[in-house]
CSV table of C-alpha atoms and ligand atoms in Angstrom, one decimal:
chain,number,residue,atom,x,y,z
Y,2,MET,CA,107.6,102.1,135.6
Y,3,SER,CA,105.4,99.2,134.6
Y,4,GLU,CA,106.5,96.4,132.4
Y,5,LEU,CA,103.8,97.3,129.9
Y,6,ASP,CA,104.0,100.4,127.7
Y,7,LEU,CA,100.3,100.6,127.2
Y,8,VAL,CA,97.2,98.8,128.4
Y,9,VAL,CA,93.8,99.0,126.7
Y,10,LYS,CA,91.7,98.4,129.7
Y,11,GLY,CA,88.2,97.2,130.5
Y,12,GLY,CA,87.0,96.4,127.0
Y,13,THR,CA,85.5,93.4,125.4
Y,14,VAL,CA,88.1,91.7,123.1
Y,15,VAL,CA,86.8,90.1,120.0
Y,16,THR,CA,88.7,87.6,117.9
Y,17,ALA,CA,87.6,85.2,115.1
Y,18,ALA,CA,87.1,82.6,117.8
Y,19,ASP,CA,86.0,84.3,121.0
Y,20,THR,CA,84.4,87.4,122.6
Y,21,PHE,CA,85.7,88.0,126.2
Y,22,PRO,CA,86.4,90.7,128.7
Y,23,ALA,CA,90.1,91.4,128.8
Y,24,ASP,CA,92.8,94.1,129.1
Y,25,VAL,CA,95.3,94.2,126.3
Y,26,GLY,CA,98.9,94.7,127.3
Y,27,ILE,CA,101.3,96.1,124.8
Y,28,VAL,CA,105.1,96.4,124.6
Y,29,ASP,CA,107.0,97.8,121.7
Y,30,GLY,CA,103.9,97.8,119.5
Y,31,VAL,CA,103.2,94.1,120.1
Y,32,VAL,CA,100.5,92.4,122.2
Y,33,VAL,CA,102.3,90.7,125.1
Y,34,ALA,CA,99.4,90.0,127.6
Y,35,LEU,CA,95.7,89.5,127.7
Y,36,GLY,CA,94.2,89.4,131.1
Y,37,ARG,CA,92.5,91.1,134.0
Y,38,GLY,CA,93.9,93.9,136.1
Y,39,LEU,CA,96.9,94.7,133.8
Y,40,GLU,CA,98.7,98.0,134.6
Y,41,GLY,CA,100.8,100.0,132.1
Y,42,ASP,CA,102.7,103.3,131.8
Y,43,GLU,CA,99.8,104.5,129.7
Y,44,VAL,CA,96.2,103.3,129.9
Y,45,ILE,CA,93.4,103.7,127.3
Y,46,ASP,CA,90.0,103.2,129.0
Y,47,ALA,CA,87.9,100.9,126.8
Y,48,THR,CA,85.0,100.4,129.2
Y,49,GLY,CA,81.8,99.7,127.4
Y,50,LYS,CA,83.7,99.3,124.1
Y,51,LEU,CA,84.7,96.4,121.8
Y,52,VAL,CA,88.3,95.9,121.1
Y,53,LEU,CA,88.6,94.5,117.6
Y,54,PRO,CA,91.6,93.5,115.5
Y,55,GLY,CA,92.2,96.5,113.1
Y,56,GLY,CA,90.6,95.8,109.8
Y,57,ILE,CA,92.6,94.4,106.9
Y,58,ASP,CA,91.4,95.5,103.5
Y,59,SER,CA,92.9,93.0,101.0
Y,60,HIS,CA,91.5,94.7,97.9
Y,61,THR,CA,92.1,98.4,97.4
Y,62,HIS,CA,93.4,100.5,94.5
Y,63,ILE,CA,95.7,103.2,95.7
Y,64,GLU,CA,97.7,105.6,93.6
Y,65,GLN,CA,97.1,103.2,90.7
Y,66,LEU,CA,96.6,104.0,87.1
Y,67,SER,CA,93.4,102.6,85.6
Y,68,SER,CA,93.6,100.5,82.5
Y,69,ALA,CA,92.7,103.7,80.6
Y,70,GLY,CA,95.5,105.6,82.3
Y,71,VAL,CA,93.5,107.6,84.8
Y,72,MET,CA,95.2,108.1,88.2
Y,73,ASN,CA,93.3,107.3,91.4
Y,74,ALA,CA,92.1,110.2,93.4
Y,75,ASP,CA,93.7,108.8,96.5
Y,76,ASP,CA,97.4,108.6,97.1
Y,77,PHE,CA,98.9,106.5,99.9
Y,78,HIS,CA,98.4,109.3,102.4
Y,79,SER,CA,94.7,110.1,101.8
Y,80,ALA,CA,93.8,106.4,101.3
Y,81,THR,CA,95.5,105.2,104.5
Y,82,VAL,CA,94.3,108.1,106.6
Y,83,SER,CA,90.7,107.3,105.4
Y,84,ALA,CA,91.3,103.6,106.1
Y,85,ALA,CA,92.5,104.4,109.7
Y,86,PHE,CA,89.4,106.6,110.4
Y,87,GLY,CA,87.3,103.6,109.5
Y,88,GLY,CA,89.1,101.1,111.8
Y,89,THR,CA,91.3,99.5,109.1
Y,90,THR,CA,95.0,99.2,110.0
Y,91,THR,CA,96.3,97.3,107.0
Y,92,THR,CA,95.7,97.9,103.3
Y,93,MET,CA,96.6,95.6,100.4
Y,94,SER,CA,96.7,97.3,97.1
Y,95,PHE,CA,98.2,96.6,93.7
Y,96,ALA,CA,101.4,97.1,91.9
Y,97,ALA,CA,99.9,97.1,88.5
Y,98,GLN,CA,101.7,96.0,85.4
Y,99,HIS,CA,100.1,97.4,82.2
Y,100,ARG,CA,101.2,95.8,78.9
Y,101,GLY,CA,104.7,96.5,78.0
Y,102,MET,CA,105.8,97.4,81.6
Y,103,ALA,CA,108.6,95.5,83.3
Y,104,ILE,CA,107.4,94.1,86.6
Y,105,PRO,CA,110.6,95.0,88.6
Y,106,ASP,CA,110.1,98.7,87.6
Y,107,VAL,CA,106.4,98.5,88.5
Y,108,VAL,CA,107.1,97.1,92.0
Y,109,ALA,CA,109.8,99.7,92.6
Y,110,GLU,CA,107.5,102.5,91.5
Y,111,TYR,CA,104.7,101.4,93.9
Y,112,HIS,CA,107.2,101.1,96.8
Y,113,ASP,CA,108.3,104.7,96.1
Y,114,ARG,CA,104.7,105.9,96.1
Y,115,ALA,CA,103.7,104.2,99.3
Y,116,ALA,CA,106.8,104.5,101.6
Y,117,PRO,CA,106.8,108.3,102.2
Y,118,LYS,CA,103.0,108.6,102.6
Y,119,ALA,CA,101.3,105.5,104.2
Y,120,VAL,CA,100.2,106.0,107.8
Y,121,ILE,CA,99.3,102.3,108.3
Y,122,ASP,CA,101.0,99.1,107.3
Y,123,TYR,CA,100.5,98.0,103.7
Y,124,ALA,CA,101.1,95.1,101.4
Y,125,PHE,CA,101.0,94.7,97.7
Y,126,HIS,CA,99.6,92.2,95.2
Y,127,LEU,CA,101.0,92.2,91.7
Y,128,ILE,CA,98.7,92.7,88.7
Y,129,MET,CA,100.0,90.9,85.6
Y,130,SER,CA,98.7,91.9,82.2
Y,131,ASP,CA,101.8,90.9,80.1
Y,132,PRO,CA,102.9,87.4,81.1
Y,133,THR,CA,105.9,87.1,78.9
Y,134,PRO,CA,108.4,84.2,79.6
Y,135,GLU,CA,110.6,86.6,81.5
Y,136,ALA,CA,107.8,87.9,83.6
Y,137,LEU,CA,106.7,84.4,84.4
Y,138,GLY,CA,110.1,82.8,84.9
Y,139,GLU,CA,112.0,85.6,86.6
Y,140,HIS,CA,109.9,88.6,87.6
Y,141,LEU,CA,107.0,86.8,89.3
Y,142,PRO,CA,109.4,84.6,91.4
Y,143,ALA,CA,111.4,87.7,92.3
Y,144,ALA,CA,108.2,89.5,93.4
Y,145,VAL,CA,107.2,86.5,95.5
Y,146,ALA,CA,110.6,86.4,97.1
Y,147,GLN,CA,110.3,90.1,97.9
Y,148,GLY,CA,107.1,89.5,99.9
Y,149,ILE,CA,104.4,89.7,97.2
Y,150,PRO,CA,103.0,86.2,96.9
Y,151,SER,CA,99.7,87.1,95.2
Y,152,VAL,CA,98.9,88.1,91.7
Y,153,LYS,CA,95.7,89.5,90.2
Y,154,LEU,CA,94.5,88.7,86.6
Y,155,TYR,CA,91.8,90.3,84.6
Y,156,MET,CA,89.6,88.4,82.2
Y,157,THR,CA,88.2,91.7,80.9
Y,158,TYR,CA,89.4,95.3,80.2
Y,159,ASP,CA,91.1,95.8,76.8
Y,160,ARG,CA,94.5,96.8,78.2
Y,161,LEU,CA,94.7,94.4,81.1
Y,162,ARG,CA,93.0,91.2,80.2
Y,163,CYS,CA,94.6,87.9,79.8
Y,164,THR,CA,93.5,85.2,77.4
Y,165,ASP,CA,92.8,81.7,78.7
Y,166,ASP,CA,96.2,80.3,77.7
Y,167,GLN,CA,97.9,83.3,79.4
Y,168,ILE,CA,95.8,82.6,82.5
Y,169,LEU,CA,97.0,79.0,82.5
Y,170,ASP,CA,100.6,80.3,82.2
Y,171,VAL,CA,100.2,82.6,85.2
Y,172,LEU,CA,98.3,80.0,87.3
Y,173,SER,CA,101.1,77.5,86.7
Y,174,ALA,CA,103.9,80.0,87.5
Y,175,ALA,CA,102.0,81.2,90.6
Y,176,ARG,CA,101.4,77.6,91.7
Y,177,ALA,CA,105.1,76.9,91.4
Y,178,GLN,CA,105.9,79.8,93.8
Y,179,GLY,CA,103.1,78.9,96.2
Y,180,ALA,CA,101.5,82.2,95.3
Y,181,LEU,CA,97.7,82.9,95.2
Y,182,THR,CA,96.1,84.1,92.0
Y,183,MET,CA,93.2,86.5,92.3
Y,184,VAL,CA,90.9,86.8,89.3
Y,185,HIS,CA,88.6,89.5,88.0
Y,186,ALA,CA,86.1,87.2,86.3
Y,187,GLU,CA,83.9,88.7,83.7
Y,188,ASN,CA,83.4,87.6,80.1
Y,189,HIS,CA,85.0,90.3,78.0
Y,190,ASP,CA,83.3,89.6,74.7
Y,191,MET,CA,79.8,89.4,76.2
Y,192,ILE,CA,80.2,92.8,77.8
Y,193,GLY,CA,81.8,94.3,74.7
Y,194,TRP,CA,79.2,93.0,72.3
Y,195,MET,CA,76.3,94.3,74.5
Y,196,SER,CA,78.0,97.6,75.1
Y,197,ASN,CA,78.8,98.4,71.5
Y,198,ARG,CA,75.2,97.7,70.4
Y,199,VAL,CA,73.7,99.7,73.2
Y,200,VAL,CA,76.0,102.7,72.6
Y,201,GLY,CA,75.5,102.3,68.9
Y,202,ALA,CA,71.8,102.8,69.4
Y,203,GLY,CA,72.5,106.0,71.3
Y,204,ASN,CA,72.1,104.8,74.8
Y,205,THR,CA,75.0,106.1,76.8
Y,206,LEU,CA,73.9,106.8,80.3
Y,207,PRO,CA,75.6,105.2,83.3
Y,208,ARG,CA,72.6,102.9,83.9
Y,209,TYR,CA,73.5,100.9,80.8
Y,210,HIS,CA,76.8,99.9,82.4
Y,211,ALA,CA,74.8,97.7,84.8
Y,212,ALA,CA,72.8,96.1,82.0
Y,213,CYS,CA,75.8,95.4,79.8
Y,214,HIS,CA,77.9,93.7,82.6
Y,215,THR,CA,75.5,90.9,82.6
Y,216,ARG,CA,75.1,88.3,85.4
Y,217,GLY,CA,76.0,85.6,82.9
Y,218,ALA,CA,79.2,87.4,82.0
Y,219,GLU,CA,80.3,87.0,85.6
Y,220,ALA,CA,79.1,83.4,86.0
Y,221,GLU,CA,80.6,82.2,82.8
Y,222,ALA,CA,84.0,83.7,83.6
Y,223,ILE,CA,84.0,82.3,87.1
Y,224,ASN,CA,83.0,78.8,85.8
Y,225,ARG,CA,85.8,79.1,83.2
Y,226,VAL,CA,88.6,80.2,85.5
Y,227,ILE,CA,87.7,77.5,87.9
Y,228,ALA,CA,88.1,75.0,85.1
Y,229,LEU,CA,91.5,76.5,84.2
Y,230,ALA,CA,92.6,76.5,87.9
Y,231,GLU,CA,91.5,72.9,88.3
Y,232,LEU,CA,93.6,71.8,85.3
Y,233,VAL,CA,96.8,73.0,86.8
Y,234,ASP,CA,95.8,72.5,90.5
Y,235,ALA,CA,96.2,76.1,91.4
Y,236,PRO,CA,94.3,77.9,94.2
Y,237,ILE,CA,92.4,81.0,93.1
Y,238,LEU,CA,90.4,83.7,94.8
Y,239,VAL,CA,87.6,85.3,92.8
Y,240,VAL,CA,87.4,88.9,93.7
Y,241,HIS,CA,84.3,91.1,93.9
Y,242,VAL,CA,81.7,88.5,93.4
Y,243,SER,CA,78.3,90.0,92.8
Y,244,THR,CA,75.8,87.5,91.4
Y,245,ILE,CA,73.7,84.5,92.6
Y,246,GLU,CA,75.1,82.5,89.7
Y,247,GLY,CA,78.7,83.4,90.4
Y,248,ILE,CA,78.4,82.5,94.0
Y,249,GLU,CA,76.9,79.2,93.0
Y,250,GLU,CA,79.9,78.4,90.8
Y,251,ILE,CA,82.2,79.0,93.8
Y,252,ARG,CA,80.0,77.0,96.1
Y,253,ARG,CA,80.0,74.0,93.8
Y,254,ALA,CA,83.8,74.1,93.3
Y,255,ARG,CA,84.4,74.3,97.0
Y,256,ALA,CA,82.0,71.3,97.5
Y,257,ARG,CA,84.2,69.4,95.1
Y,258,GLY,CA,87.2,70.2,97.4
Y,259,LEU,CA,88.8,72.8,95.2
Y,260,LYS,CA,90.8,75.7,96.7
Y,261,VAL,CA,88.5,78.4,95.3
Y,262,TYR,CA,88.0,81.4,97.5
Y,263,GLY,CA,85.5,84.2,97.0
Y,264,GLU,CA,85.3,87.9,98.0
Y,265,THR,CA,82.4,90.3,98.0
Y,266,CYS,CA,82.3,94.0,98.7
Y,267,PRO,CA,80.1,96.7,100.3
Y,268,GLN,CA,78.7,97.7,96.8
Y,269,TYR,CA,77.2,94.2,96.3
Y,270,LEU,CA,75.6,94.2,99.8
Y,271,PHE,CA,74.3,97.8,100.0
Y,272,LEU,CA,73.8,99.1,96.4
Y,273,THR,CA,71.7,98.0,93.4
Y,274,ALA,CA,71.7,98.7,89.7
Y,275,ASP,CA,69.0,101.3,90.5
Y,276,ASP,CA,71.7,103.5,92.0
Y,277,LEU,CA,73.2,103.9,88.6
Y,278,ASP,CA,69.9,105.2,87.2
Y,279,ARG,CA,70.2,108.8,88.3
Y,280,ASP,CA,69.8,112.2,86.7
Y,281,GLY,CA,72.3,112.9,83.9
Y,282,LEU,CA,75.7,111.4,84.7
Y,283,ASP,CA,75.2,111.1,88.4
Y,284,GLY,CA,74.9,107.4,88.1
Y,285,ALA,CA,78.7,107.3,87.2
Y,286,MET,CA,79.4,107.6,90.9
Y,287,PHE,CA,78.1,104.1,91.3
Y,288,CYS,CA,79.7,102.5,88.2
Y,289,CYS,CA,82.0,99.7,89.2
Y,290,SER,CA,82.7,96.4,87.6
Y,291,PRO,CA,81.0,94.1,88.2
Y,292,PRO,CA,78.1,96.4,88.9
Y,293,PRO,CA,75.7,96.3,91.8
Y,294,ARG,CA,72.7,94.0,91.0
Y,295,ASP,CA,69.4,93.7,92.8
Y,296,GLU,CA,68.1,92.7,96.3
Y,297,PHE,CA,68.1,89.0,95.4
Y,298,ALA,CA,71.8,89.2,94.5
Y,299,GLN,CA,72.4,91.1,97.8
Y,300,GLU,CA,70.8,88.3,99.7
Y,301,ALA,CA,73.0,85.8,97.9
Y,302,CYS,CA,76.1,87.7,98.9
Y,303,TRP,CA,74.9,87.7,102.5
Y,304,ALA,CA,74.3,84.0,102.3
Y,305,GLY,CA,77.7,83.4,100.7
Y,306,LEU,CA,79.4,85.2,103.6
Y,307,ALA,CA,77.3,83.3,106.1
Y,308,ASP,CA,78.2,79.8,104.7
Y,309,THR,CA,81.8,80.8,104.0
Y,310,THR,CA,81.5,80.4,100.2
Y,311,LEU,CA,82.8,83.9,100.3
Y,312,SER,CA,85.8,84.2,102.7
Y,313,VAL,CA,86.6,87.9,102.6
Y,314,TYR,CA,84.8,91.2,102.5
Y,315,SER,CA,86.9,93.9,101.0
Y,316,SER,CA,86.2,97.4,99.8
Y,317,ASP,CA,87.7,97.3,96.2
Y,318,HIS,CA,88.2,100.9,97.0
Y,319,SER,CA,88.7,102.5,93.6
Y,320,PRO,CA,88.7,106.2,94.0
Y,321,PHE,CA,87.8,108.5,91.2
Y,322,ARG,CA,86.3,112.0,91.5
Y,323,HIS,CA,83.1,112.7,89.7
Y,324,ASP,CA,84.7,115.0,87.2
Y,325,HIS,CA,87.0,115.0,84.2
Y,326,THR,CA,90.0,113.9,86.3
Y,327,GLY,CA,88.2,110.6,87.1
Y,328,LYS,CA,84.7,109.4,86.3
Y,329,LEU,CA,84.0,111.6,83.4
Y,330,PRO,CA,87.1,111.9,81.1
Y,331,LYS,CA,85.0,113.3,78.3
Y,332,GLY,CA,82.9,115.6,80.4
Y,333,THR,CA,79.2,115.6,79.4
Y,334,GLU,CA,80.1,113.5,76.3
Y,335,THR,CA,81.3,110.6,78.6
Y,336,THR,CA,79.4,107.4,77.7
Y,337,PHE,CA,79.1,104.5,80.2
Y,338,LYS,CA,82.0,102.8,78.4
Y,339,ASP,CA,84.4,105.7,79.2
Y,340,ILE,CA,83.6,106.0,82.9
Y,341,ALA,CA,86.4,105.2,85.2
Y,342,ASN,CA,85.3,102.1,87.1
Y,343,GLY,CA,85.1,101.8,90.8
Y,344,VAL,CA,83.6,103.2,94.0
Y,345,PRO,CA,85.3,104.3,97.2
Y,346,GLY,CA,84.7,102.3,100.4
Y,347,LEU,CA,87.9,102.0,102.5
Y,348,GLU,CA,86.6,104.1,105.4
Y,349,LEU,CA,83.0,102.8,105.6
Y,350,ARG,CA,83.7,99.1,105.0
Y,351,LEU,CA,83.7,98.1,108.7
Y,352,PRO,CA,81.0,100.5,109.9
Y,353,MET,CA,78.6,99.4,107.1
Y,354,LEU,CA,79.0,95.7,107.9
Y,355,PHE,CA,78.8,96.3,111.6
Y,356,THR,CA,75.4,98.0,111.4
Y,357,HIS,CA,73.9,95.9,108.6
Y,358,GLY,CA,75.6,92.6,109.6
Y,359,VAL,CA,76.1,92.5,113.4
Y,360,GLY,CA,73.5,95.1,114.3
Y,361,ALA,CA,70.9,93.5,112.1
Y,362,GLY,CA,71.5,90.1,113.6
Y,363,ARG,CA,72.9,88.7,110.3
Y,364,MET,CA,76.3,87.8,111.8
Y,365,THR,CA,78.1,87.4,115.1
Y,366,LEU,CA,81.0,89.6,116.3
Y,367,ALA,CA,83.4,86.7,115.6
Y,368,GLU,CA,82.2,86.4,112.0
Y,369,PHE,CA,82.5,90.2,111.6
Y,370,VAL,CA,86.2,90.0,112.7
Y,371,ARG,CA,86.8,87.0,110.4
Y,372,LEU,CA,85.4,88.7,107.4
Y,373,THR,CA,87.0,92.1,108.0
Y,374,ALA,CA,90.4,91.0,109.3
Y,375,THR,CA,91.3,87.4,110.2
Y,376,ASN,CA,90.5,85.7,107.0
Y,377,HIS,CA,92.4,88.3,105.0
Y,378,ALA,CA,95.5,87.7,107.1
Y,379,GLU,CA,95.2,83.9,106.9
Y,380,ILE,CA,94.6,83.7,103.1
Y,381,TYR,CA,97.2,86.3,102.2
Y,382,GLY,CA,100.0,85.3,104.6
Y,383,LEU,CA,99.8,87.9,107.3
Y,384,HIS,CA,98.6,85.7,110.1
Y,385,PRO,CA,99.3,85.8,113.1
Y,386,ARG,CA,101.2,89.0,112.9
Y,387,LYS,CA,98.0,90.8,111.7
Y,388,GLY,CA,94.3,90.0,111.8
Y,389,THR,CA,94.0,88.9,115.4
Y,390,ILE,CA,94.5,89.9,119.0
Y,391,ALA,CA,96.9,87.4,120.5
Y,392,VAL,CA,100.2,87.4,122.4
Y,393,GLY,CA,102.8,88.1,119.7
Y,394,SER,CA,100.5,89.9,117.2
Y,395,ASP,CA,101.0,93.5,116.3
Y,396,ALA,CA,98.8,95.8,118.5
Y,397,ASP,CA,96.6,96.9,115.6
Y,398,LEU,CA,93.4,97.6,117.3
Y,399,ALA,CA,90.1,99.3,116.6
Y,400,ILE,CA,88.4,100.3,119.8
Y,401,TRP,CA,84.8,100.3,118.8
Y,402,ASP,CA,81.8,102.0,120.3
Y,403,PRO,CA,78.9,99.8,119.5
Y,404,ASP,CA,76.3,102.5,120.4
Y,405,HIS,CA,77.8,105.4,118.5
Y,406,GLU,CA,75.3,106.6,115.9
Y,407,VAL,CA,76.3,108.3,112.7
Y,408,THR,CA,74.4,109.4,109.6
Y,409,ILE,CA,76.8,109.2,106.7
Y,410,THR,CA,77.6,112.3,104.7
Y,411,HIS,CA,80.5,112.6,102.2
Y,412,GLU,CA,81.9,115.5,104.2
Y,413,MET,CA,82.8,113.2,107.1
Y,414,ILE,CA,84.9,110.9,104.9
Y,415,HIS,CA,88.7,111.5,104.8
Y,416,ASP,CA,89.4,110.2,101.3
Y,417,ASN,CA,89.9,112.5,98.3
Y,418,VAL,CA,86.9,111.4,96.3
Y,419,GLY,CA,84.3,114.1,97.1
Y,420,TYR,CA,81.4,111.7,97.4
Y,421,THR,CA,80.4,108.5,99.0
Y,422,PRO,CA,78.0,106.0,97.5
Y,423,PHE,CA,76.8,105.3,101.1
Y,424,ALA,CA,75.6,108.8,102.0
Y,425,GLY,CA,72.4,108.8,104.1
Y,426,HIS,CA,73.0,105.4,105.7
Y,427,GLU,CA,72.3,105.6,109.4
Y,428,LEU,CA,74.9,103.5,111.2
Y,429,LYS,CA,75.3,102.4,114.7
Y,430,GLY,CA,78.8,101.3,115.8
Y,431,TRP,CA,82.0,103.3,115.0
Y,432,PRO,CA,85.7,103.1,115.8
Y,433,THR,CA,86.6,105.8,118.4
Y,434,THR,CA,90.3,105.0,118.9
Y,435,VAL,CA,92.6,103.2,116.4
Y,436,LEU,CA,96.0,101.8,117.2
Y,437,SER,CA,98.7,100.7,114.7
Y,438,ARG,CA,101.6,98.7,116.2
Y,439,GLY,CA,100.6,100.2,119.6
Y,440,GLU,CA,100.6,103.8,118.5
Y,441,VAL,CA,97.4,105.7,118.8
Y,442,ILE,CA,96.8,106.9,115.2
Y,443,VAL,CA,93.1,108.0,115.5
Y,444,ALA,CA,91.5,109.4,118.7
Y,445,GLY,CA,88.9,112.1,119.3
Y,446,GLY,CA,88.2,112.4,115.7
Y,447,GLU,CA,91.8,113.5,114.9
Y,448,MET,CA,94.6,111.8,113.0
Y,449,HIS,CA,97.8,111.5,115.0
Y,450,ALA,CA,100.0,109.5,112.6
Y,451,GLU,CA,103.0,110.9,110.8
Y,452,ARG,CA,103.1,110.5,107.0
Y,453,GLY,CA,105.3,107.5,106.1
Y,454,ARG,CA,105.1,105.7,109.5
Y,455,GLY,CA,103.3,102.8,107.7
Y,456,GLN,CA,105.6,99.8,107.0
Y,457,PHE,CA,105.6,97.5,104.0
Y,458,LEU,CA,104.6,94.0,105.0
Y,459,ALA,CA,106.6,91.4,103.2
Y,460,ARG,CA,104.3,88.4,103.1
Y,461,GLY,CA,105.1,84.7,102.7
Y,462,PRO,CA,103.0,82.2,100.9
Y,463,SER,CA,100.1,81.0,103.1
Y,464,PRO,CA,98.5,77.6,103.6
Y,465,ALA,CA,95.6,78.8,101.5
Y,466,SER,CA,97.8,79.5,98.6
Y,467,GLN,CA,99.4,76.0,98.4
Y,468,PRO,CA,98.2,73.6,95.7
Y,469,LEU,CA,96.1,70.6,96.7
Y,470,GLY,CA,98.5,68.2,95.2
Y,471,ARG,CA,95.6,66.4,93.7
Y,472,GLN,CA,95.8,63.7,91.0
Y,473,ILE,CA,94.8,65.1,87.7
Y,474,PRO,CA,93.4,62.2,85.5
Y,475,GLU,CA,94.6,63.6,82.2
Y,476,LEU,CA,98.2,64.0,83.6
Y,477,ASP,CA,98.1,60.6,85.1
Y,478,MET,CA,97.2,59.2,81.7
Y,479,MET,CA,100.3,60.8,80.3
Y,480,ASP,CA,102.4,59.4,83.1
Y,481,ARG,CA,101.2,56.0,82.2
Y,482,TRP,CA,102.1,56.6,78.6
Y,483,GLY,CA,105.6,57.6,79.6
Y,484,THR,CA,105.2,61.2,78.5
Y,485,PRO,CA,104.9,63.1,81.8
Y,486,PHE,CA,103.5,66.6,81.7
Y,487,ARG,CA,103.7,68.9,84.6
Y,488,PRO,CA,102.0,72.3,84.5
N,519,DUC,N1,86.6,97.2,88.9
N,519,DUC,C1,87.8,96.8,88.8
N,519,DUC,O1,88.1,95.8,88.2
N,519,DUC,N2,88.8,97.4,89.5
N,519,DUC,C2,88.5,98.6,90.2
N,519,DUC,C3,87.2,98.9,90.4
N,519,DUC,C4,86.2,98.3,89.5
N,519,DUC,O2,85.1,98.7,89.5
N,520,ZN,ZN1,88.6,93.8,89.5
N,521,ZN,ZN1,89.6,96.0,92.2
């Protein structure tokens, strides 16, 4: 008997800091040793392979109702199986409050959905669309105490969006709990005004979705929410950033020292608005909000990742089938305004970035690990348990063959969506064996994990989610006048 349960032997370990040859020794699902010549009861030969921290996808929609009431095509089983095949070992998805719903019921419901089905570990963010005094004063603090210290707000979508004063309420309440606010930033009225006129003139095809969700709608909303966050000294993370102008807003805010984080997604690096311009309703498969833009915006996203304006690369996996159950609720009568928004991307997130990022010389292996795992763990309070390979961290590993070549077809993807927007991409680099807490869950192209083995990850507030504690001149003024005001 060896002291180690399992050794991943002979590979090249990659972390956010270093790339080095090492064996990884595991006991009870935890990394206990990194070194040379380790022996264990079981050995996985990783010669010629990279050993990466399993991916963390901090923005996914799983078994969630859309704002229009359409259920995602993936449940927690199909989504987490698909994630695992792509080298992702932790998902973060949403417990979504629609107007009128009580947050404690919502959270309980999502726990019930996930626990019996997930094959990898998972965490939740809250979505708040109804920030009543009770929700802000009791339910949000309770959710944070139960391990959900992040909340997403929408500035658009009729049934989810918050007004600016509601956003300020949530930012203040989240700040008080040390929670991070994630924001879907698009100007609702700009999009609505454009869309109504365009549909009114009889233009209903999916391609008009890309035209109506204008670049300015994103940039204006990002600018506005940064101003709101600055007023109450609350950190924010702007999700799915797609435009040159939006990235510029975040870059400027960060240069001023504000805690403003940004995220981009595969659809903004690898798709363009032209993908929506297909025969009939086929473009619906590429309809997401914000929409893919053009090659200049793609370059801006790459540059934003390179200079850390954008800290995380997530899938925004939002699975809907291309039929009446999802994308096309009104069949052939579906206009671009009715299409369920979102594209699938959980499984291909890492392989796409590896080929087009590392393989193309756009980023180092360490940057790849930061963008796919470590930064997610640090920002959302999972580090160092997740997102790295270090003594004491969970043995969540993607053993990666950098030479394995694959041409993407939708048949090879394990989600329940029926198409992939990335079909035809020729990729080099693929996870061959995936471990979650030391258990081999994917090997030889097969899934080995039991339904429900995934664990809920109760998170704590992270350093990234703490307020700056900055002086706010307007509030100082009121202090001087003897009328203190604290957000
Ligand atoms: N937009 C969202 O806001 N959420 C899910 C997917 C999408 O396209
Ligand atoms: Zn969104
Ligand atoms: Zn989303």
